[in-house]
PDB file of C-alpha atoms in Angstrom:
ATOM      1  CA  MET P  21     -21.844   5.248 -21.445  1.00 40.00           C
ATOM      2  CA  ALA P  22     -24.987   5.952 -19.460  1.00 39.00           C
ATOM      3  CA  ASP P  23     -23.640   5.427 -15.994  1.00 38.00           C
ATOM      4  CA  GLU P  24     -20.224   6.974 -15.939  1.00 40.00           C
ATOM      5  CA  VAL P  25     -18.483   8.357 -12.922  1.00 41.00           C
ATOM      6  CA  ASP P  26     -16.656  11.533 -13.882  1.00 44.00           C
ATOM      7  CA  PRO P  27     -13.054  10.673 -14.731  1.00 48.00           C
ATOM      8  CA  GLN P  28     -10.703  12.146 -12.151  1.00 51.00           C
ATOM      9  CA  GLN P  29      -9.477  15.584 -13.036  1.00 54.00           C
ATOM     10  CA  THR P  30      -5.706  15.886 -13.153  1.00 70.00           C
ATOM     11  CA  THR P  31      -4.652  19.486 -12.955  1.00 74.00           C
ATOM     12  CA  ASN P  32      -1.204  20.962 -12.947  1.00 79.00           C
ATOM     13  CA  THR P  33      -1.863  23.434 -10.162  1.00 85.00           C
ATOM     14  CA  VAL P  34      -1.077  22.774  -6.541  1.00 82.00           C
ATOM     15  CA  GLU P  35      -4.306  23.060  -4.624  1.00 87.00           C
ATOM     16  CA  GLU P  36      -3.949  20.865  -1.585  1.00 92.00           C
ATOM     17  CA  PRO P  37      -1.112  19.278   0.387  1.00 92.00           C
ATOM     18  CA  LEU P  38      -1.451  15.974  -1.499  1.00 94.00           C
ATOM     19  CA  ASP P  39      -0.634  17.843  -4.673  1.00 93.00           C
ATOM     20  CA  LEU P  40       2.781  18.591  -3.218  1.00 92.00           C
ATOM     21  CA  ILE P  41       3.399  14.875  -3.063  1.00 95.00           C
ATOM     22  CA  ARG P  42       2.232  14.583  -6.645  1.00 94.00           C
ATOM     23  CA  LEU P  43       5.111  16.888  -7.578  1.00 93.00           C
ATOM     24  CA  SER P  44       7.515  14.289  -6.183  1.00 94.00           C
ATOM     25  CA  LEU P  45       6.243  11.389  -8.291  1.00 96.00           C
ATOM     26  CA  ASP P  46       9.127   9.461  -9.830  1.00 96.00           C
ATOM     27  CA  GLU P  47      11.583  11.387  -7.709  1.00 96.00           C
ATOM     28  CA  ARG P  48      13.560  10.105  -4.784  1.00 97.00           C
ATOM     29  CA  ILE P  49      11.927  11.085  -1.498  1.00 97.00           C
ATOM     30  CA  TYR P  50      12.485  10.796   2.209  1.00 97.00           C
ATOM     31  CA  VAL P  51       9.671   9.346   4.302  1.00 97.00           C
ATOM     32  CA  LYS P  52       9.639   9.554   8.078  1.00 97.00           C
ATOM     33  CA  MET P  53       7.569   6.793   9.618  1.00 98.00           C
ATOM     34  CA  ARG P  54       6.316   5.854  13.050  1.00 97.00           C
ATOM     35  CA  ASN P  55       8.494   3.778  15.364  1.00 95.00           C
ATOM     36  CA  ASP P  56      11.705   5.621  14.473  1.00 96.00           C
ATOM     37  CA  ARG P  57      11.834   4.417  10.889  1.00 97.00           C
ATOM     38  CA  GLU P  58      12.870   6.265   7.781  1.00 97.00           C
ATOM     39  CA  LEU P  59      12.605   5.334   4.151  1.00 97.00           C
ATOM     40  CA  ARG P  60      14.496   6.708   1.199  1.00 97.00           C
ATOM     41  CA  GLY P  61      13.301   5.618  -2.194  1.00 97.00           C
ATOM     42  CA  ARG P  62      11.757   6.504  -5.522  1.00 97.00           C
ATOM     43  CA  LEU P  63       8.072   7.349  -5.295  1.00 98.00           C
ATOM     44  CA  HIS P  64       6.120   5.394  -7.902  1.00 97.00           C
ATOM     45  CA  ALA P  65       2.578   5.821  -6.588  1.00 97.00           C
ATOM     46  CA  TYR P  66       0.612   7.166  -3.672  1.00 97.00           C
ATOM     47  CA  ASP P  67      -3.009   7.555  -2.682  1.00 97.00           C
ATOM     48  CA  GLN P  68      -5.131   9.682  -0.345  1.00 97.00           C
ATOM     49  CA  HIS P  69      -4.232   7.505   2.642  1.00 97.00           C
ATOM     50  CA  LEU P  70      -0.554   7.996   1.874  1.00 98.00           C
ATOM     51  CA  ASN P  71      -0.228   4.328   0.985  1.00 98.00           C
ATOM     52  CA  MET P  72       2.829   4.451  -1.235  1.00 98.00           C
ATOM     53  CA  ILE P  73       4.789   2.335  -3.637  1.00 98.00           C
ATOM     54  CA  LEU P  74       8.497   3.000  -3.334  1.00 98.00           C
ATOM     55  CA  GLY P  75      11.253   1.586  -5.503  1.00 97.00           C
ATOM     56  CA  ASP P  76      14.927   1.027  -4.598  1.00 97.00           C
ATOM     57  CA  VAL P  77      14.153   1.818  -1.009  1.00 98.00           C
ATOM     58  CA  GLU P  78      16.511   1.921   1.931  1.00 97.00           C
ATOM     59  CA  GLU P  79      14.849   1.529   5.323  1.00 98.00           C
ATOM     60  CA  THR P  80      16.623   2.885   8.394  1.00 97.00           C
ATOM     61  CA  VAL P  81      15.486   1.763  11.829  1.00 97.00           C
ATOM     62  CA  THR P  82      16.952   3.758  14.697  1.00 95.00           C
ATOM     63  CA  THR P  83      17.129   2.278  18.176  1.00 93.00           C
ATOM     64  CA  ILE P  84      18.431   3.681  21.420  1.00 91.00           C
ATOM     65  CA  GLU P  85      20.415   1.375  23.657  1.00 90.00           C
ATOM     66  CA  ILE P  86      21.236   2.336  27.205  1.00 91.00           C
ATOM     67  CA  ASP P  87      24.702   1.344  28.368  1.00 90.00           C
ATOM     68  CA  GLU P  88      24.361  -0.592  31.605  1.00 89.00           C
ATOM     69  CA  GLU P  89      27.357   0.973  33.350  1.00 91.00           C
ATOM     70  CA  THR P  90      27.534   4.509  32.091  1.00 91.00           C
ATOM     71  CA  TYR P  91      23.784   4.881  31.419  1.00 89.00           C
ATOM     72  CA  GLU P  92      24.562   6.816  28.288  1.00 91.00           C
ATOM     73  CA  GLU P  93      22.263   6.563  25.304  1.00 91.00           C
ATOM     74  CA  ILE P  94      23.761   4.883  22.262  1.00 91.00           C
ATOM     75  CA  TYR P  95      21.951   5.511  18.984  1.00 92.00           C
ATOM     76  CA  LYS P  96      22.079   2.542  16.649  1.00 93.00           C
ATOM     77  CA  SER P  97      20.604   2.389  13.186  1.00 94.00           C
ATOM     78  CA  THR P  98      19.914  -0.677  11.076  1.00 95.00           C
ATOM     79  CA  LYS P  99      19.511  -0.366   7.345  1.00 97.00           C
ATOM     80  CA  ARG P 100      18.132  -2.674   4.734  1.00 97.00           C
ATOM     81  CA  ASN P 101      17.399  -2.388   1.036  1.00 98.00           C
ATOM     82  CA  ILE P 102      14.216  -3.508  -0.657  1.00 97.00           C
ATOM     83  CA  PRO P 103      13.708  -3.325  -4.450  1.00 98.00           C
ATOM     84  CA  MET P 104       9.978  -2.541  -4.444  1.00 98.00           C
ATOM     85  CA  LEU P 105       7.862  -1.833  -1.412  1.00 98.00           C
ATOM     86  CA  PHE P 106       4.213  -1.099  -0.695  1.00 98.00           C
ATOM     87  CA  VAL P 107       3.894   1.090   2.405  1.00 98.00           C
ATOM     88  CA  ARG P 108       0.669   1.344   4.374  1.00 98.00           C
ATOM     89  CA  GLY P 109      -0.238   4.981   4.815  1.00 98.00           C
ATOM     90  CA  ASP P 110      -1.074   4.972   8.503  1.00 96.00           C
ATOM     91  CA  GLY P 111       2.591   4.483   9.346  1.00 97.00           C
ATOM     92  CA  VAL P 112       3.697   7.564   7.435  1.00 98.00           C
ATOM     93  CA  VAL P 113       4.541  10.688   9.429  1.00 98.00           C
ATOM     94  CA  LEU P 114       6.009  12.968   6.786  1.00 96.00           C
ATOM     95  CA  VAL P 115       7.152  13.025   3.170  1.00 96.00           C
ATOM     96  CA  ALA P 116       9.959  15.274   1.968  1.00 95.00           C
ATOM     97  CA  PRO P 117      12.625  15.583  -0.713  1.00 90.00           C
ATOM     98  CA  PRO P 118      15.750  13.645   0.272  1.00 86.00           C
ATOM     99  CA  LEU P 119      17.727  15.436   2.963  1.00 74.00           C
ATOM    100  CA  ARG P 120      20.863  17.080   1.745  1.00 67.00           C
ATOM    101  CA  VAL P 121      23.844  17.288   4.028  1.00 59.00           C
ATOM    102  CA  GLY P 122      26.117  20.301   3.690  1.00 42.00           C
TER     103      GLY P 122
ATOM    104  CA  MET I   3      -9.695 -12.471 -10.956  1.00 75.00           C
ATOM    105  CA  GLU I   4     -11.869 -12.245  -7.857  1.00 83.00           C
ATOM    106  CA  VAL I   5     -13.583  -8.909  -7.585  1.00 91.00           C
ATOM    107  CA  SER I   6     -15.333  -8.245  -4.315  1.00 93.00           C
ATOM    108  CA  HIS I   7     -19.073  -8.838  -4.287  1.00 92.00           C
ATOM    109  CA  SER I   8     -19.609  -5.666  -2.309  1.00 94.00           C
ATOM    110  CA  VAL I   9     -20.173  -2.340  -4.066  1.00 93.00           C
ATOM    111  CA  LYS I  10     -18.669  -0.510  -1.138  1.00 95.00           C
ATOM    112  CA  GLU I  11     -15.476  -2.568  -1.235  1.00 96.00           C
ATOM    113  CA  ARG I  12     -15.194  -2.247  -4.998  1.00 95.00           C
ATOM    114  CA  THR I  13     -15.422   1.534  -4.734  1.00 95.00           C
ATOM    115  CA  ILE I  14     -12.928   1.757  -1.912  1.00 96.00           C
ATOM    116  CA  ALA I  15     -10.475  -0.481  -3.767  1.00 96.00           C
ATOM    117  CA  GLU I  16     -10.908   1.364  -7.033  1.00 95.00           C
ATOM    118  CA  ASN I  17      -9.963   4.659  -5.408  1.00 96.00           C
ATOM    119  CA  SER I  18      -6.864   3.578  -3.512  1.00 96.00           C
ATOM    120  CA  LEU I  19      -3.647   1.632  -3.879  1.00 97.00           C
ATOM    121  CA  VAL I  20      -5.160  -1.426  -2.222  1.00 97.00           C
ATOM    122  CA  ILE I  21      -6.114  -2.446  -5.721  1.00 97.00           C
ATOM    123  CA  LEU I  22      -2.491  -3.214  -6.451  1.00 97.00           C
ATOM    124  CA  LEU I  23      -2.331  -5.561  -3.482  1.00 97.00           C
ATOM    125  CA  GLN I  24      -5.474  -7.267  -4.730  1.00 97.00           C
ATOM    126  CA  GLY I  25      -3.720  -7.880  -8.000  1.00 97.00           C
ATOM    127  CA  LEU I  26      -0.914  -9.668  -6.183  1.00 97.00           C
ATOM    128  CA  CYS I  27      -3.147 -12.652  -5.405  1.00 96.00           C
ATOM    129  CA  GLY I  28      -1.298 -15.826  -6.247  1.00 96.00           C
ATOM    130  CA  HIS I  29       2.154 -14.268  -5.849  1.00 97.00           C
ATOM    131  CA  VAL I  30       4.565 -15.182  -3.089  1.00 98.00           C
ATOM    132  CA  THR I  31       5.438 -12.083  -1.097  1.00 98.00           C
ATOM    133  CA  THR I  32       6.582 -10.968   2.297  1.00 98.00           C
ATOM    134  CA  VAL I  33       4.281  -8.934   4.505  1.00 98.00           C
ATOM    135  CA  ASP I  34       5.949  -6.954   7.296  1.00 98.00           C
ATOM    136  CA  LEU I  35       3.560  -6.526  10.179  1.00 98.00           C
ATOM    137  CA  ARG I  36       3.207  -3.561  12.491  1.00 97.00           C
ATOM    138  CA  ASP I  37       4.691  -5.502  15.395  1.00 95.00           C
ATOM    139  CA  GLU I  38       7.910  -6.248  13.511  1.00 95.00           C
ATOM    140  CA  SER I  39       7.009  -9.836  12.655  1.00 97.00           C
ATOM    141  CA  THR I  40       7.052 -10.965   9.043  1.00 98.00           C
ATOM    142  CA  ALA I  41       5.003 -13.433   7.028  1.00 98.00           C
ATOM    143  CA  THR I  42       6.186 -14.858   3.707  1.00 98.00           C
ATOM    144  CA  GLY I  43       3.641 -16.789   1.706  1.00 98.00           C
ATOM    145  CA  ARG I  44       1.322 -16.858  -1.240  1.00 98.00           C
ATOM    146  CA  ILE I  45      -1.367 -14.169  -1.165  1.00 98.00           C
ATOM    147  CA  THR I  46      -4.805 -15.753  -1.368  1.00 97.00           C
ATOM    148  CA  SER I  47      -6.890 -12.632  -1.065  1.00 97.00           C
ATOM    149  CA  VAL I  48      -6.801  -8.980  -0.098  1.00 97.00           C
ATOM    150  CA  ASP I  49      -9.897  -6.966   0.671  1.00 96.00           C
ATOM    151  CA  ALA I  50     -10.537  -3.245   0.470  1.00 97.00           C
ATOM    152  CA  PHE I  51      -9.432  -2.783   4.080  1.00 97.00           C
ATOM    153  CA  MET I  52      -6.085  -4.423   3.347  1.00 98.00           C
ATOM    154  CA  ASN I  53      -6.970  -7.550   5.350  1.00 98.00           C
ATOM    155  CA  VAL I  54      -4.672 -10.183   3.830  1.00 98.00           C
ATOM    156  CA  ARG I  55      -5.003 -13.927   3.656  1.00 98.00           C
ATOM    157  CA  LEU I  56      -1.831 -15.889   2.980  1.00 98.00           C
ATOM    158  CA  ALA I  57      -1.196 -19.595   2.366  1.00 98.00           C
ATOM    159  CA  GLU I  58       1.881 -21.761   2.945  1.00 98.00           C
ATOM    160  CA  VAL I  59       3.359 -19.194   5.246  1.00 98.00           C
ATOM    161  CA  THR I  60       6.748 -18.919   6.883  1.00 98.00           C
ATOM    162  CA  PHE I  61       6.046 -16.712   9.871  1.00 98.00           C
ATOM    163  CA  THR I  62       8.879 -15.049  11.749  1.00 97.00           C
ATOM    164  CA  ASP I  63       7.695 -13.476  14.965  1.00 95.00           C
ATOM    165  CA  ARG I  64       9.095 -10.444  16.786  1.00 94.00           C
ATOM    166  CA  GLN I  65      11.593 -12.519  18.708  1.00 95.00           C
ATOM    167  CA  GLY I  66      12.827 -14.240  15.554  1.00 94.00           C
ATOM    168  CA  ALA I  67      11.142 -17.603  16.095  1.00 97.00           C
ATOM    169  CA  VAL I  68      10.191 -19.149  12.762  1.00 98.00           C
ATOM    170  CA  SER I  69       7.098 -21.251  12.224  1.00 97.00           C
ATOM    171  CA  GLN I  70       5.256 -22.719   9.258  1.00 98.00           C
ATOM    172  CA  LEU I  71       1.562 -22.041   8.870  1.00 97.00           C
ATOM    173  CA  ASP I  72      -0.915 -23.393   6.361  1.00 98.00           C
ATOM    174  CA  GLU I  73      -2.936 -20.202   6.415  1.00 98.00           C
ATOM    175  CA  LEU I  74      -2.577 -16.785   7.944  1.00 98.00           C
ATOM    176  CA  PHE I  75      -5.012 -13.891   8.184  1.00 98.00           C
ATOM    177  CA  VAL I  76      -3.571 -10.452   8.825  1.00 98.00           C
ATOM    178  CA  THR I  77      -5.802  -7.533   9.738  1.00 98.00           C
ATOM    179  CA  GLY I  78      -5.298  -4.558   7.470  1.00 98.00           C
ATOM    180  CA  ARG I  79      -4.329  -2.322  10.386  1.00 98.00           C
ATOM    181  CA  ASN I  80      -1.446  -4.621  11.226  1.00 98.00           C
ATOM    182  CA  VAL I  81       0.223  -4.384   7.838  1.00 98.00           C
ATOM    183  CA  ARG I  82       3.289  -2.172   7.693  1.00 98.00           C
ATOM    184  CA  TYR I  83       4.868  -3.166   4.373  1.00 98.00           C
ATOM    185  CA  VAL I  84       4.162  -5.517   1.516  1.00 98.00           C
ATOM    186  CA  HIS I  85       7.195  -6.494  -0.526  1.00 98.00           C
ATOM    187  CA  ILE I  86       6.337  -6.476  -4.206  1.00 97.00           C
ATOM    188  CA  PRO I  87       7.976  -9.297  -6.151  1.00 97.00           C
ATOM    189  CA  ASP I  88      10.295  -8.303  -8.970  1.00 95.00           C
ATOM    190  CA  GLU I  89       8.254 -10.073 -11.624  1.00 95.00           C
ATOM    191  CA  VAL I  90       5.146  -7.963 -10.984  1.00 96.00           C
ATOM    192  CA  ASP I  91       4.376  -5.202 -13.458  1.00 96.00           C
ATOM    193  CA  ILE I  92       2.642  -2.685 -11.217  1.00 96.00           C
ATOM    194  CA  ARG I  93       0.921  -0.600 -13.856  1.00 96.00           C
ATOM    195  CA  ALA I  94      -0.388  -3.635 -15.741  1.00 97.00           C
ATOM    196  CA  THR I  95      -1.620  -5.235 -12.521  1.00 97.00           C
ATOM    197  CA  ILE I  96      -3.567  -2.135 -11.507  1.00 97.00           C
ATOM    198  CA  GLU I  97      -5.095  -1.792 -14.966  1.00 97.00           C
ATOM    199  CA  ARG I  98      -6.094  -5.446 -15.011  1.00 96.00           C
ATOM    200  CA  GLN I  99      -7.852  -5.076 -11.634  1.00 96.00           C
ATOM    201  CA  LEU I 100      -9.646  -1.920 -12.753  1.00 96.00           C
ATOM    202  CA  GLN I 101     -10.808  -3.684 -15.902  1.00 95.00           C
ATOM    203  CA  ALA I 102     -12.159  -6.551 -13.823  1.00 95.00           C
ATOM    204  CA  ILE I 103     -14.145  -4.082 -11.741  1.00 94.00           C
ATOM    205  CA  HIS I 104     -15.484  -2.339 -14.824  1.00 91.00           C
ATOM    206  CA  ARG I 105     -16.509  -5.652 -16.342  1.00 91.00           C
ATOM    207  CA  VAL I 106     -18.547  -6.387 -13.226  1.00 89.00           C
ATOM    208  CA  ARG I 107     -19.966  -2.894 -13.090  1.00 87.00           C
ATOM    209  CA  TYR I 108     -21.110  -2.750 -16.704  1.00 85.00           C
ATOM    210  CA  PHE I 109     -22.364  -6.326 -16.771  1.00 85.00           C
ATOM    211  CA  GLY I 110     -25.528  -6.778 -18.784  1.00 82.00           C
ATOM    212  CA  GLY I 111     -24.933  -3.942 -21.161  1.00 80.00           C
ATOM    213  CA  ARG I 112     -25.690  -0.285 -21.326  1.00 77.00           C
ATOM    214  CA  ASP I 113     -29.452  -0.276 -21.177  1.00 79.00           C
ATOM    215  CA  LYS I 114     -30.072  -3.373 -19.155  1.00 79.00           C
ATOM    216  CA  GLY I 115     -29.832  -4.261 -15.527  1.00 77.00           C
ATOM    217  CA  ARG I 116     -29.677  -2.305 -12.307  1.00 80.00           C
ATOM    218  CA  LYS I 117     -26.874   0.215 -12.577  1.00 82.00           C
ATOM    219  CA  GLU I 118     -24.250   0.942  -9.970  1.00 81.00           C
ATOM    220  CA  PHE I 119     -24.257   4.688 -10.620  1.00 81.00           C
ATOM    221  CA  PRO I 120     -27.677   5.439 -12.187  1.00 80.00           C
ATOM    222  CA  ARG I 121     -27.915   8.346 -14.557  1.00 80.00           C
ATOM    223  CA  ALA I 122     -30.101  11.159 -13.199  1.00 77.00           C
ATOM    224  CA  LYS I 123     -33.420  10.950 -14.987  1.00 78.00           C
ATOM    225  CA  TYR I 124     -34.651  14.355 -13.930  1.00 78.00           C
ATOM    226  CA  LYS I 125     -32.730  17.559 -13.483  1.00 67.00           C
TER     227      LYS I 125
END
């Protein structure tokens, strides 16, 4: 082909931070998002903007309610499950392996 | 299969996951917006900047009020999530979109026509 763009090189070495995400492909990951949201799901695809496709994802939204009388902060979290989700990268804050407790 | 008429948009789409969303045209999906409202409808088009046009939309706003809209345009910046329907094969959809772009790019054959990425004639 006369006018080919070089096919993207896929190496096995970790050269830049995005390569660390590449190591998590097909694994379950934890994603912290803006607006106090968290996602836990299986990473199927990602791109340079951190747009991601997550499967079997559980979204947790955390809200703080202030009790009118005692003025204490009550942390509430709402969860929902979505089978397959496309996430726009500009909402992503961090990507990590799923948190282990204990 | 509508490929964008713009070289710039084709290149942007080809190098990011937006191309999957472009392949969802015709499917009924739910788009979660940045401001917590949601729009469920049939995707008419998605451009390289993730601007989405939907048809026959059930729009639920932040407060929970539901309305029906014939058409809805969502700016790419305002998209938070796009729910991918179960029946969509993601890999096949992406490959189909890439093939459509390559068909447009290599239109006219190898030695004919103005090329998108010309080969360097001189070194």
